[in-house]
Amino acid sequence: GAGVSQSPRYKVAKRGQDVALRCDPISGHVSLFWYQQALGQGPEFLTYFQNEAQLDKSGLPSDRFFAERPEGSVSTLKIQRTQQEDSAVYLCASSLEAAVTDTQYFGPGTRLTVL
Amino acid sequence: GDSVTQMEGPVTLSEEAFLTINCTYTATGYPSLFWYVQYPGEGLQLLLKATKADDKGSNKGFEATYRKETTSFHLEKGSVQVSDSAVYFCALSRNTNAGKSTFGDGTTLTVKP
C-alpha cells in the first residue's frame, strides 16, 4: 500500500502570496499531524486531526496558518500572506488510531521557500 | 513545556564502530519515547520506541532503554554500517496530548568504510 504522500514537493512563493499544501494520509488512518521543520532542526508540531475534527491547533504560529480535513482523509495546510520566516519543510504524518503509542508514518514533506 | 535534548552532531564513525547518541527529555507524567531516522532523500521513519520505564526498544541492531531515573533514551548500536548514515531524531509523546510529538534537533551520523 501507498504511504503518506504530500504535494507539491517543492514550492517557491513570493512574500505575500498564499499557498496550499496537500497531504494524503494512509487510507483508513484516523490521526493526522502537521509539523514544521526548519533547516537543521527537528520537526515542530503545528496541528492535529482525529478524523475530520481538529483537536489541537496550538502549534500554528499565527492566524495566517489554517488547516482542514473536511472528510477525514486528505488534509490541506494553507498559509496566507507568506513571510520569509515561513520557509521550512512542512511534514504530514498519519497514524492508524488515536493512541499516543501508535506509529506515526511521515510523508516526504513539502519544502516551502518564500522569497 | 516538553523538550528533548540530543547529543550535538555531526558524528563520524568508521564501519563496525560502536555508536551512542545521547537523548534526554523533560516532560510531565510518563511519556512514550521514540527514535526516528531520516535517510538521505527520504522521509522520517520510526526506528524504535518504548512506552514505559525500563522498556527497551530495538530494531535493525539499534537499541534504546527508557530510563526514567535519568530521563534518558540513548540510542546504541554495537557495529555500525555505511548504510546507517542518516539523521537520527529522538522524540517523545505524552499520553495526554493525543500523540503530538516533541522532537530533538537531530544528530547526523556519517559512517565511513
PDB file of N, CA, C and O in Angstrom, chain B residues 3-5 22-27 29 31 33 53-55 64-76 90 92:
ATOM      1  N   SER B   3      10.391  18.999  26.327  1.00  0.00           N
ATOM      2  CA  SER B   3      11.565  19.246  25.487  1.00  0.00           C
ATOM      3  C   SER B   3      12.398  17.988  25.365  1.00  0.00           C
ATOM      4  O   SER B   3      12.351  17.107  26.235  1.00  0.00           O
ATOM      5  N   VAL B   4      13.152  17.908  24.285  1.00  0.00           N
ATOM      6  CA  VAL B   4      14.071  16.794  24.036  1.00  0.00           C
ATOM      7  C   VAL B   4      15.420  17.388  23.656  1.00  0.00           C
ATOM      8  O   VAL B   4      15.492  18.256  22.778  1.00  0.00           O
ATOM      9  N   THR B   5      16.469  16.913  24.306  1.00  0.00           N
ATOM     10  CA  THR B   5      17.821  17.389  24.024  1.00  0.00           C
ATOM     11  C   THR B   5      18.653  16.232  23.511  1.00  0.00           C
ATOM     12  O   THR B   5      18.771  15.201  24.167  1.00  0.00           O
ATOM     13  N   ASN B  22      23.228  10.330  22.499  1.00  0.00           N
ATOM     14  CA  ASN B  22      22.542  10.636  23.753  1.00  0.00           C
ATOM     15  C   ASN B  22      21.258  11.422  23.515  1.00  0.00           C
ATOM     16  O   ASN B  22      21.185  12.293  22.637  1.00  0.00           O
ATOM     17  N   CYS B  23      20.271  11.116  24.353  1.00  0.00           N
ATOM     18  CA  CYS B  23      18.997  11.822  24.317  1.00  0.00           C
ATOM     19  C   CYS B  23      18.464  11.924  25.731  1.00  0.00           C
ATOM     20  O   CYS B  23      18.359  10.908  26.434  1.00  0.00           O
ATOM     21  N   THR B  24      18.141  13.128  26.170  1.00  0.00           N
ATOM     22  CA  THR B  24      17.469  13.327  27.444  1.00  0.00           C
ATOM     23  C   THR B  24      16.209  14.139  27.204  1.00  0.00           C
ATOM     24  O   THR B  24      16.100  14.860  26.211  1.00  0.00           O
ATOM     25  N   TYR B  25      15.265  14.028  28.119  1.00  0.00           N
ATOM     26  CA  TYR B  25      13.976  14.677  27.891  1.00  0.00           C
ATOM     27  C   TYR B  25      13.479  15.351  29.167  1.00  0.00           C
ATOM     28  O   TYR B  25      13.895  15.025  30.281  1.00  0.00           O
ATOM     29  N   THR B  26      12.571  16.283  28.975  1.00  0.00           N
ATOM     30  CA  THR B  26      11.830  16.914  30.063  1.00  0.00           C
ATOM     31  C   THR B  26      10.363  16.840  29.706  1.00  0.00           C
ATOM     32  O   THR B  26       9.956  17.289  28.624  1.00  0.00           O
ATOM     33  N   ALA B  27       9.582  16.237  30.584  1.00  0.00           N
ATOM     34  CA  ALA B  27       8.144  16.116  30.339  1.00  0.00           C
ATOM     35  C   ALA B  27       7.467  15.758  31.641  1.00  0.00           C
ATOM     36  O   ALA B  27       8.051  15.072  32.480  1.00  0.00           O
ATOM     37  N   GLY B  29       4.546  13.673  33.695  1.00  0.00           N
ATOM     38  CA  GLY B  29       3.888  12.387  33.506  1.00  0.00           C
ATOM     39  C   GLY B  29       4.828  11.333  32.956  1.00  0.00           C
ATOM     40  O   GLY B  29       6.034  11.352  33.209  1.00  0.00           O
ATOM     41  N   PRO B  31       5.843   9.947  29.473  1.00  0.00           N
ATOM     42  CA  PRO B  31       5.764   9.998  28.008  1.00  0.00           C
ATOM     43  C   PRO B  31       6.180   8.677  27.375  1.00  0.00           C
ATOM     44  O   PRO B  31       6.834   7.845  28.008  1.00  0.00           O
ATOM     45  N   LEU B  33       8.568   7.259  24.306  1.00  0.00           N
ATOM     46  CA  LEU B  33       9.803   7.754  23.705  1.00  0.00           C
ATOM     47  C   LEU B  33      10.077   7.044  22.384  1.00  0.00           C
ATOM     48  O   LEU B  33       9.795   5.845  22.247  1.00  0.00           O
ATOM     49  N   ALA B  53       8.716   2.993  31.496  1.00  0.00           N
ATOM     50  CA  ALA B  53      10.037   2.946  32.115  1.00  0.00           C
ATOM     51  C   ALA B  53      10.615   1.537  32.074  1.00  0.00           C
ATOM     52  O   ALA B  53       9.911   0.548  32.279  1.00  0.00           O
ATOM     53  N   ASP B  54      11.920   1.472  31.791  1.00  0.00           N
ATOM     54  CA  ASP B  54      12.710   0.249  31.716  1.00  0.00           C
ATOM     55  C   ASP B  54      12.442  -0.585  30.466  1.00  0.00           C
ATOM     56  O   ASP B  54      13.107  -1.608  30.265  1.00  0.00           O
ATOM     57  N   ASP B  55      11.518  -0.157  29.640  1.00  0.00           N
ATOM     58  CA  ASP B  55      11.316  -0.837  28.354  1.00  0.00           C
ATOM     59  C   ASP B  55      12.539  -0.624  27.480  1.00  0.00           C
ATOM     60  O   ASP B  55      13.162   0.438  27.503  1.00  0.00           O
ATOM     61  N   ALA B  64      17.527   1.109  22.502  1.00  0.00           N
ATOM     62  CA  ALA B  64      17.462   2.242  23.425  1.00  0.00           C
ATOM     63  C   ALA B  64      16.599   1.819  24.599  1.00  0.00           C
ATOM     64  O   ALA B  64      15.562   1.180  24.413  1.00  0.00           O
ATOM     65  N   THR B  65      17.023   2.186  25.815  1.00  0.00           N
ATOM     66  CA  THR B  65      16.300   1.820  27.020  1.00  0.00           C
ATOM     67  C   THR B  65      15.731   3.068  27.673  1.00  0.00           C
ATOM     68  O   THR B  65      16.449   4.057  27.878  1.00  0.00           O
ATOM     69  N   TYR B  66      14.477   3.018  28.021  1.00  0.00           N
ATOM     70  CA  TYR B  66      13.749   4.115  28.662  1.00  0.00           C
ATOM     71  C   TYR B  66      14.171   4.160  30.128  1.00  0.00           C
ATOM     72  O   TYR B  66      13.796   3.305  30.925  1.00  0.00           O
ATOM     73  N   ARG B  67      14.950   5.180  30.482  1.00  0.00           N
ATOM     74  CA  ARG B  67      15.437   5.338  31.846  1.00  0.00           C
ATOM     75  C   ARG B  67      14.745   6.525  32.488  1.00  0.00           C
ATOM     76  O   ARG B  67      15.096   7.680  32.220  1.00  0.00           O
ATOM     77  N   LYS B  68      13.777   6.243  33.345  1.00  0.00           N
ATOM     78  CA  LYS B  68      13.033   7.349  33.953  1.00  0.00           C
ATOM     79  C   LYS B  68      13.871   8.076  34.990  1.00  0.00           C
ATOM     80  O   LYS B  68      13.782   9.294  35.151  1.00  0.00           O
ATOM     81  N   GLU B  69      14.749   7.361  35.688  1.00  0.00           N
ATOM     82  CA  GLU B  69      15.515   7.985  36.767  1.00  0.00           C
ATOM     83  C   GLU B  69      16.501   9.023  36.233  1.00  0.00           C
ATOM     84  O   GLU B  69      16.821   9.984  36.910  1.00  0.00           O
ATOM     85  N   THR B  70      16.945   8.816  34.984  1.00  0.00           N
ATOM     86  CA  THR B  70      17.862   9.785  34.381  1.00  0.00           C
ATOM     87  C   THR B  70      17.203  10.533  33.227  1.00  0.00           C
ATOM     88  O   THR B  70      17.864  11.318  32.538  1.00  0.00           O
ATOM     89  N   THR B  71      15.925  10.329  33.040  1.00  0.00           N
ATOM     90  CA  THR B  71      15.149  10.917  31.916  1.00  0.00           C
ATOM     91  C   THR B  71      15.939  10.839  30.620  1.00  0.00           C
ATOM     92  O   THR B  71      16.162  11.844  29.930  1.00  0.00           O
ATOM     93  N   SER B  72      16.345   9.624  30.283  1.00  0.00           N
ATOM     94  CA  SER B  72      17.180   9.443  29.092  1.00  0.00           C
ATOM     95  C   SER B  72      16.672   8.306  28.223  1.00  0.00           C
ATOM     96  O   SER B  72      15.936   7.422  28.686  1.00  0.00           O
ATOM     97  N   PHE B  73      17.087   8.341  26.963  1.00  0.00           N
ATOM     98  CA  PHE B  73      16.699   7.308  25.998  1.00  0.00           C
ATOM     99  C   PHE B  73      17.800   7.262  24.945  1.00  0.00           C
ATOM    100  O   PHE B  73      17.604   7.566  23.778  1.00  0.00           O
ATOM    101  N   HIS B  74      18.987   6.859  25.364  1.00  0.00           N
ATOM    102  CA  HIS B  74      20.154   6.883  24.498  1.00  0.00           C
ATOM    103  C   HIS B  74      20.094   5.775  23.447  1.00  0.00           C
ATOM    104  O   HIS B  74      19.765   4.629  23.768  1.00  0.00           O
ATOM    105  N   LEU B  75      20.467   6.121  22.227  1.00  0.00           N
ATOM    106  CA  LEU B  75      20.464   5.161  21.119  1.00  0.00           C
ATOM    107  C   LEU B  75      21.836   4.514  21.000  1.00  0.00           C
ATOM    108  O   LEU B  75      22.852   5.216  21.015  1.00  0.00           O
ATOM    109  N   GLU B  76      21.868   3.193  20.855  1.00  0.00           N
ATOM    110  CA  GLU B  76      23.129   2.468  20.737  1.00  0.00           C
ATOM    111  C   GLU B  76      23.060   1.437  19.620  1.00  0.00           C
ATOM    112  O   GLU B  76      22.003   0.886  19.334  1.00  0.00           O
ATOM    113  N   CYS B  90      15.411  11.988  18.226  1.00  0.00           N
ATOM    114  CA  CYS B  90      14.760  11.489  19.429  1.00  0.00           C
ATOM    115  C   CYS B  90      13.465  12.278  19.618  1.00  0.00           C
ATOM    116  O   CYS B  90      13.432  13.493  19.336  1.00  0.00           O
ATOM    117  N   LEU B  92       9.412  12.494  21.919  1.00  0.00           N
ATOM    118  CA  LEU B  92       8.513  11.991  22.954  1.00  0.00           C
ATOM    119  C   LEU B  92       7.072  12.378  22.632  1.00  0.00           C
ATOM    120  O   LEU B  92       6.823  13.370  21.933  1.00  0.00           O
TER     121      LEU B  92
END
